[in-house]
Coordinates of C-alpha atoms and ligand atoms in Angstrom, one line a residue:
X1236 CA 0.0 0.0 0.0
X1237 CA 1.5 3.5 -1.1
X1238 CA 2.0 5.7 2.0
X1239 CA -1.3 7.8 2.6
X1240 CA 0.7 11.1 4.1
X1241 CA 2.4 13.1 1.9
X1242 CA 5.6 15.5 2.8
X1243 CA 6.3 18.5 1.2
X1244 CA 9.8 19.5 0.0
X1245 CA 10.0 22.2 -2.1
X1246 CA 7.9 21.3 -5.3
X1247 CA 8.4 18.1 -4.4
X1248 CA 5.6 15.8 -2.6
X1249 CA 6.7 12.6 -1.4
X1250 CA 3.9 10.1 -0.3
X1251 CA 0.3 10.3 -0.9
X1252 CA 0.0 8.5 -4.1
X1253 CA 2.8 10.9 -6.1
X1254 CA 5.3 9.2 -8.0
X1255 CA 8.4 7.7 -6.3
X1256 CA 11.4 10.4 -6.4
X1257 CA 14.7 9.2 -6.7
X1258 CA 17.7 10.8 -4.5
X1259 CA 21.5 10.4 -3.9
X1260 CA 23.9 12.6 -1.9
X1261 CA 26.6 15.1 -2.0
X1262 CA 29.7 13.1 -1.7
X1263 CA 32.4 15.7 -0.8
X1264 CA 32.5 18.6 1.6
X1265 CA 30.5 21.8 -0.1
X1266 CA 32.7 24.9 -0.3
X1267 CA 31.7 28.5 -0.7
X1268 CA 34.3 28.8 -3.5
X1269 CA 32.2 26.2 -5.6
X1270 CA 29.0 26.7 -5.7
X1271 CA 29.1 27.7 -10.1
X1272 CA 30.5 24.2 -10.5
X1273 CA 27.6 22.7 -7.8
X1274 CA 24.6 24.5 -9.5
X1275 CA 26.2 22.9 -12.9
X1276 CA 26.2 19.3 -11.6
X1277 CA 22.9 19.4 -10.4
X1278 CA 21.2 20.5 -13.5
X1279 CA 23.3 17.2 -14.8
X1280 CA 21.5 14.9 -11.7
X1281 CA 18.0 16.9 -12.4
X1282 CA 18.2 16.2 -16.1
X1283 CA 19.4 12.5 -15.4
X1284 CA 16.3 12.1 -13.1
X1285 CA 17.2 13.2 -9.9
X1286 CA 14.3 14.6 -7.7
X1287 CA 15.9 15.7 -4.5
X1288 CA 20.1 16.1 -3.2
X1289 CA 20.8 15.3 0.1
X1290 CA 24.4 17.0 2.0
X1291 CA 25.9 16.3 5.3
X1292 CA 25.8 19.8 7.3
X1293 CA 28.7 18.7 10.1
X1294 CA 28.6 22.8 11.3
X1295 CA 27.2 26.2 11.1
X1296 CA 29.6 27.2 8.3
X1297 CA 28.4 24.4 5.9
X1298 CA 24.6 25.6 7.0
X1299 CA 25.4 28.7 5.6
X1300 CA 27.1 27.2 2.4
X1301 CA 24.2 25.1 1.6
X1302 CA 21.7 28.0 2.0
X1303 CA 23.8 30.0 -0.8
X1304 CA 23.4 26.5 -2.5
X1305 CA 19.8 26.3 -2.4
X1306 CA 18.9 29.3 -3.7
X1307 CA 20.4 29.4 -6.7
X1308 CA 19.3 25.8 -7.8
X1309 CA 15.6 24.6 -8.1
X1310 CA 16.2 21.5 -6.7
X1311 CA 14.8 20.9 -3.2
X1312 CA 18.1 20.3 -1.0
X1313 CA 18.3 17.7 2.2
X1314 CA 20.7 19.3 5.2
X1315 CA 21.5 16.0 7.1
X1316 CA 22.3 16.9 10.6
X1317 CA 23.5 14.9 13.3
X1318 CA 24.2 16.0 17.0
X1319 CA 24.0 19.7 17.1
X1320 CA 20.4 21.1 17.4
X1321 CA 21.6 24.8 16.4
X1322 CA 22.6 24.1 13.0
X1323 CA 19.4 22.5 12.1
X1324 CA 18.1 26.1 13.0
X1325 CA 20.5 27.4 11.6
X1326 CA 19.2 25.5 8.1
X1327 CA 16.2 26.3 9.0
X1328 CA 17.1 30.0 8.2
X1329 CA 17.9 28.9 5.0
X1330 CA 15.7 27.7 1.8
X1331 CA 16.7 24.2 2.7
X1332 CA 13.3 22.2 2.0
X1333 CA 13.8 19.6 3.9
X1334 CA 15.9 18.1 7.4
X1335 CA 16.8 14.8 8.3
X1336 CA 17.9 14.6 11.8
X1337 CA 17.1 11.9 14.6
X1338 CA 15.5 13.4 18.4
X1339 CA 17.7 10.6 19.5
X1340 CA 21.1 11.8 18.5
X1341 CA 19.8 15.9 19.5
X1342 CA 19.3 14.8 23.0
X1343 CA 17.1 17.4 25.3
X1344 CA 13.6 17.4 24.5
X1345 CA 13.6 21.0 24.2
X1346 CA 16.4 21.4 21.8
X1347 CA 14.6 19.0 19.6
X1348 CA 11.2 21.3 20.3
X1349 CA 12.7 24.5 19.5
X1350 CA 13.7 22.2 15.9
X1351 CA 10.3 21.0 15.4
X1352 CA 8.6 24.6 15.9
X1353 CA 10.5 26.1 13.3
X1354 CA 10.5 23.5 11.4
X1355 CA 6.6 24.1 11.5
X1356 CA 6.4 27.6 11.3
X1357 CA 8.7 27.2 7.9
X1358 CA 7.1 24.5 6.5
X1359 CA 10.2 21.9 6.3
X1360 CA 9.4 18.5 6.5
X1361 CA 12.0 16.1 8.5
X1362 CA 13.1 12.7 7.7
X1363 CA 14.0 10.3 10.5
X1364 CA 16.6 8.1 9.1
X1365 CA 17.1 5.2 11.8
X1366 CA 20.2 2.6 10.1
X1367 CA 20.7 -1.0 11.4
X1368 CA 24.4 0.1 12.3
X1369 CA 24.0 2.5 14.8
X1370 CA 20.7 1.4 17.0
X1371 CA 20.2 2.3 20.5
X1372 CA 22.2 0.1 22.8
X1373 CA 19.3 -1.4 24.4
X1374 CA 18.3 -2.7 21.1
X1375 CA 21.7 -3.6 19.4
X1376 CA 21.3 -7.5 20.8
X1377 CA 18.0 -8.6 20.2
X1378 CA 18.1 -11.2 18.1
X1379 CA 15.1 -10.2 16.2
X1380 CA 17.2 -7.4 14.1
X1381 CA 14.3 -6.9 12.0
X1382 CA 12.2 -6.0 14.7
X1383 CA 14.6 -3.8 16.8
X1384 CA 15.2 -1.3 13.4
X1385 CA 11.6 -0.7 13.8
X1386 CA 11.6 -0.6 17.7
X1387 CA 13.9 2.3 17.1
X1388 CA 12.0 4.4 14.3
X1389 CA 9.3 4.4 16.1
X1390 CA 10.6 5.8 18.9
X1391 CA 12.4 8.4 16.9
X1392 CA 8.9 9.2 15.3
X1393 CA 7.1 8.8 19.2
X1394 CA 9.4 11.5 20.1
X1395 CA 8.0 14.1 16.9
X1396 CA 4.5 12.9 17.9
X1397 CA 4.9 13.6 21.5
X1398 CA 5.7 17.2 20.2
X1399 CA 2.9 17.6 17.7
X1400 CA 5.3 17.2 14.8
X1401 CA 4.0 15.2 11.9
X1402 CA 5.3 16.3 8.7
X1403 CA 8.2 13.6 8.7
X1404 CA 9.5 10.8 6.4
X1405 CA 10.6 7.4 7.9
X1406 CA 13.7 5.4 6.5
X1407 CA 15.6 2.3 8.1
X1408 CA 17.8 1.0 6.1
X1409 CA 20.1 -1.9 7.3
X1410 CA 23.0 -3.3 5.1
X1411 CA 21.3 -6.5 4.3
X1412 CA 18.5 -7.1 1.7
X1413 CA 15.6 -9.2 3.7
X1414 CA 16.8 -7.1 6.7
X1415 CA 15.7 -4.5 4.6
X1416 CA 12.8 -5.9 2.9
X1417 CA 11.1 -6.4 6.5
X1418 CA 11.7 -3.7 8.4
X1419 CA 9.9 -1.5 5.6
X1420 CA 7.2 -4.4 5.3
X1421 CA 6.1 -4.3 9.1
X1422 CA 6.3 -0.3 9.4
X1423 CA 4.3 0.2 6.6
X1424 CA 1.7 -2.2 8.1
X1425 CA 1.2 -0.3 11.0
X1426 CA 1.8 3.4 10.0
X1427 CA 1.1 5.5 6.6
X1428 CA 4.4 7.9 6.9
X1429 CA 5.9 8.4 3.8
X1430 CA 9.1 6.3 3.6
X1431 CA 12.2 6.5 2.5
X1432 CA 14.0 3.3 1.2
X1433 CA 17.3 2.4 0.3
X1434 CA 20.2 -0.8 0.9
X1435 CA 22.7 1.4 3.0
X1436 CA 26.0 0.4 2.6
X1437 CA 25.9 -1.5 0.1
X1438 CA 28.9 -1.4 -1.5
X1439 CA 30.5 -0.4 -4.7
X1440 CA 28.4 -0.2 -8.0
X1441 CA 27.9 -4.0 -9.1
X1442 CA 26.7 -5.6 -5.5
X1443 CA 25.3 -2.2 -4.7
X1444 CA 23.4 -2.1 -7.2
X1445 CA 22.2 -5.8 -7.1
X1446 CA 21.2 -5.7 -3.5
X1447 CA 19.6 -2.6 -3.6
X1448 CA 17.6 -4.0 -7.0
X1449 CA 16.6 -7.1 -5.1
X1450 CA 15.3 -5.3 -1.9
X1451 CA 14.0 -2.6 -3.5
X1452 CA 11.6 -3.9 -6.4
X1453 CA 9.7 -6.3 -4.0
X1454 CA 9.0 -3.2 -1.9
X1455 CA 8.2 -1.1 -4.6
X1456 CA 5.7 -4.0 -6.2
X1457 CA 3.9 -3.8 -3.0
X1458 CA 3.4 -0.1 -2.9
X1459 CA 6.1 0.3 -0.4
X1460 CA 8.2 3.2 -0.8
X1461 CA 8.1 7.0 -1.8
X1462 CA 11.3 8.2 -2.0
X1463 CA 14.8 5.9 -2.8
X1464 CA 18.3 6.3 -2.3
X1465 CA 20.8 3.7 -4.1
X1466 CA 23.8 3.8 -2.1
X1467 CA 26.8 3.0 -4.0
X1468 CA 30.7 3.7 -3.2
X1469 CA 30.2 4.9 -6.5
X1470 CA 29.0 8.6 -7.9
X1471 CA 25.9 10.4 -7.4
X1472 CA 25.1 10.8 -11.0
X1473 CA 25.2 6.3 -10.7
X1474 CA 22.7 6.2 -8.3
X1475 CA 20.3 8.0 -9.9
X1476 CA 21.1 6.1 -12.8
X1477 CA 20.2 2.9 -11.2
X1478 CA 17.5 4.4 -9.0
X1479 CA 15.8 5.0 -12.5
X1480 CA 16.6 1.5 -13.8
X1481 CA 14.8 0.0 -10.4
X1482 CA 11.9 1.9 -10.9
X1483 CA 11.4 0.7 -14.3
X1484 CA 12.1 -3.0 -13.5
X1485 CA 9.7 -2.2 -10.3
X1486 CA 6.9 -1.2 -13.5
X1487 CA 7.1 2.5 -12.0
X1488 CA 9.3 3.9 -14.0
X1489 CA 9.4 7.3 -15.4
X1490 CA 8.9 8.3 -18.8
X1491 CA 11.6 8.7 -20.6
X1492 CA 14.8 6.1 -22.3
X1493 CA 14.7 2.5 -22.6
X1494 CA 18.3 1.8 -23.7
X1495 CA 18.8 -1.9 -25.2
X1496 CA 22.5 -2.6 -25.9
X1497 CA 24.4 -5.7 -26.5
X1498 CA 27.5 -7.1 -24.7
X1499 CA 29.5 -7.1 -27.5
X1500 CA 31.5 -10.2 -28.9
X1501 CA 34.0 -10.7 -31.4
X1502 CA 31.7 -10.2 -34.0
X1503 CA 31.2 -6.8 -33.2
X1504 CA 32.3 -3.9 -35.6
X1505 CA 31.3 -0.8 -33.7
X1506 CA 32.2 -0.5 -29.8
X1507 CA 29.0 -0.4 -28.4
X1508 CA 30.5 0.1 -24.7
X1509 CA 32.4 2.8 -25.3
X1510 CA 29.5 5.1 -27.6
X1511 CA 26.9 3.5 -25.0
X1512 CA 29.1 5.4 -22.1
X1513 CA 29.6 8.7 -24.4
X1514 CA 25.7 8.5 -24.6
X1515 CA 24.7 7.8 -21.7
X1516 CA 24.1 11.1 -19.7
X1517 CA 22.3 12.4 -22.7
X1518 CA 19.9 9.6 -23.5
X1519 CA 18.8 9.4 -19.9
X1520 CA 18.1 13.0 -20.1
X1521 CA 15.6 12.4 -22.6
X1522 CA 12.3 13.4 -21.0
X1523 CA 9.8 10.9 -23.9
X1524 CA 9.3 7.7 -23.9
X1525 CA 12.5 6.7 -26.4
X1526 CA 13.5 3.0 -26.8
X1527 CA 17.4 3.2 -27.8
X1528 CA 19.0 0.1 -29.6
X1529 CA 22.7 0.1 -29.7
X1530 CA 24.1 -2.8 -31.3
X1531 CA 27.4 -4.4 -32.6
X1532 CA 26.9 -6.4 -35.7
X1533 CA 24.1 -7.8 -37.9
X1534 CA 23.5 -10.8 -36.2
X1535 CA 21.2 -9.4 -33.7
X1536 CA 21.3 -6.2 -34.3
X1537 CA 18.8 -5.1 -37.3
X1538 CA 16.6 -7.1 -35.5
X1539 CA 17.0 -5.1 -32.2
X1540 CA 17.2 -1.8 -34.4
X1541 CA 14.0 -2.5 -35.7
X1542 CA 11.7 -2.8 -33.1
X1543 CA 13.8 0.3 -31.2
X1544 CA 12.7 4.1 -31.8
X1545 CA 16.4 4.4 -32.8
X1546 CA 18.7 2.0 -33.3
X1547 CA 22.6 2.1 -34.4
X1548 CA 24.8 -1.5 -35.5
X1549 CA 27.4 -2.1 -37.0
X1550 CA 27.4 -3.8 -40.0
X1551 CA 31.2 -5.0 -41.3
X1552 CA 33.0 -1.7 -41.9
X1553 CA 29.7 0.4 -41.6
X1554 CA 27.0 1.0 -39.0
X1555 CA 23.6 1.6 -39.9
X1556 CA 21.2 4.0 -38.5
X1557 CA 17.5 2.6 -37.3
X1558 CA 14.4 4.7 -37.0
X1559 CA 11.4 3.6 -36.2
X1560 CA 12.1 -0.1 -37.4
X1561 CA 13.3 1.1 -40.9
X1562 CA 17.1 1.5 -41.9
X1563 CA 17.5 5.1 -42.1
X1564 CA 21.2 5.7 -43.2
X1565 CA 24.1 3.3 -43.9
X1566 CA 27.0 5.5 -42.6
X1567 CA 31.2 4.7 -42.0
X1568 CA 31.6 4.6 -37.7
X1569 CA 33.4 8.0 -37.6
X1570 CA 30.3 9.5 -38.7
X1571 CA 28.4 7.6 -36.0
X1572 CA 28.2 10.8 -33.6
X1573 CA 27.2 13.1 -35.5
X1574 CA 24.8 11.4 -37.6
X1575 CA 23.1 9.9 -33.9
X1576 CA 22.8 13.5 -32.9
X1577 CA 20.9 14.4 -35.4
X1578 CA 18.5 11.8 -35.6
X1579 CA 18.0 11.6 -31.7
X1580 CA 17.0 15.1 -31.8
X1581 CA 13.6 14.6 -33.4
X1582 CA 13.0 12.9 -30.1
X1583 CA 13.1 15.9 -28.0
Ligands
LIG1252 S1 24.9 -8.1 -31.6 FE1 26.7 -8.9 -32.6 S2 28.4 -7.9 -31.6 FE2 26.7 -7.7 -30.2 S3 26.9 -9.5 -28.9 FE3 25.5 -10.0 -30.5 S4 26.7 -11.1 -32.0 FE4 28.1 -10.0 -30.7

């Protein structure tokens, strides 16, 4: 069942029935000196299909950075605060649209009241983000894992509750894929927050993208999920990458480019890894629904070409241009560039 609360971030609703937004997260530390060259590559993550950007805020300084961040982009931005209840204020100040921070880790109940009320009176939403790693001590032993990961979010979200706060997001992520899979299943059984859901930790960009694929597509079947993350010791512009690929193998994708491309063999006489990687950012920026054939020799390709939008093979010392399931040109592979360019462009 899809989350009946919504949160509001930005332009951005997450929850109550709205399509599931895909997010990653700043990777470096943000400096004042850079923010040109941050605006640029997050009009690169929007137009790959990132919704929302998530950075760690570790002091005031960086609060302030992120502000001057925020309002130059359109992208809703995520200050991730742990520890230090003045620098979610501080954000606060800021056109940050949404915090994630834990009452656990702020401590006093008024620090994390004084939070909440401005939080309210600006109309930021706040993610709790409760990971399998780091539980409460009380809880770290049970032998039920599953079942102390929720234990602890719902404390976490007691604690908002007891203070009238309800415009928050729930995530537990743990680093193991049922692990993962349950704690989401039993929250969302008992409670419609909008949830967050992700494999934390899960590794560099093969096996994080696996595990993550196998947790998150049951979930996502189910109605289970409004927001994801894909974790990878890999770069941001990956994970949205593969958030989008998950969403369409979940049957929620987005419109936009279905990319069909073969391994590659002896056989082949056009690399089809290295113009599928030149491509990629700009295909998956296509905003129709564009099925992409790239192929390397006439054994399967024509027939792949043909039932693509657009489809490109080589074909012995030539590669021929598909569109829409006809052969379009017959061109020699240093032409292959430019002559894709052009014919990809009627799909804008
Ligand atoms: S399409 Fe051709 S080059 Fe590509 S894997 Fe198949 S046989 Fe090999």
């Amino acid at each position: 069942m899809a989350s009946k609360r919504s949160a509001k971030a930005g332009g951005l609703i997450m929850g109550g029935g709205f399509p599931v937004s895909i997010q990653t997260m700043w990777k470096e530390p943000l400096a004042p000196g850079q923010l040109d060259a941050a605006a640029r590559r997050i009009e690169g993550l929007a137009a790959l299909g990132c919704d929302i950007l998530r950075f760690a805020v570790p002091d005031l300084e960086a609060a302030k950075t992120l502000g001057l961040l925020a309002a130059r982009v359109s992208m809703p931005l995520v200050a991730d605060i742990h520890f230090d209840w003045r620098i979610a204020l501080a954000c606060l100040d800021e056109p940050i649209a949404k915090i994630r921070l834990n009452p656990g880790n702020i401590g006093a109940r008024w620090k994390v009241e004084e939070v909440t009320k401005k939080a309210r009176d600006k109309g930021v939403p706040i993610r709790i983000g409760v990971n399998a790693g780091s539980l409460p001590e009380d809880l770290r032993d049970r032998e039920d894992r599953a079942g102390a990961v929720v234990e602890a979010a719902l404390r976490e979200v007691a604690a908002f509750e007891d203070l009238g706060f309800t415009d928050i997001l729930v995530s537990m992520k743990a680093s193991d894929v049922e692990e993962t899979i349950a704690v989401n299943r039993a929250f969302a059984a008992r409670y419609d927050y909008p949830l967050h859901i992700g494999v934390t930790e899960a590794g560099p960009l093969i096996p994080g993208v696996v595990k993550n694929t196998a947790a998150l597509v049951p979930l996502l079947k189910e109605g289970i999920g409004d927001t994801l993350r894909v974790s990878l010791s890999a770069d941001m512009e990956s994970e949205v990458v593969a958030g989008r690929e998950i969403l369409a193998a979940a049957g929620a994708g987005r419109a936009g480019v279905t990319v069909v491309s073969c391994p590659r063999c002896a056989r082949a006489g056009f690399d089809t890894h290295a113009f599928s990687a030149r491509w990629s950012s700009r295909l998956y920026g296509l905003k129709k629904n564009v099925t992409v054939a790239i192929m390397g020799c006439v054994v399967n390709g024509p027939g792949e070409a043909r039932h693509a939008d657009l489809g490109i093979t080589g074909a012995g010392d030539k590669v021929i241009i598909f569109k829409n399931g006809q052969i379009a040109r017959t061109i020699r592979p240093e032409e292959a560039d430019t002559v894709f360019e052009e014919e990809l462009s009627a799909f804008e």
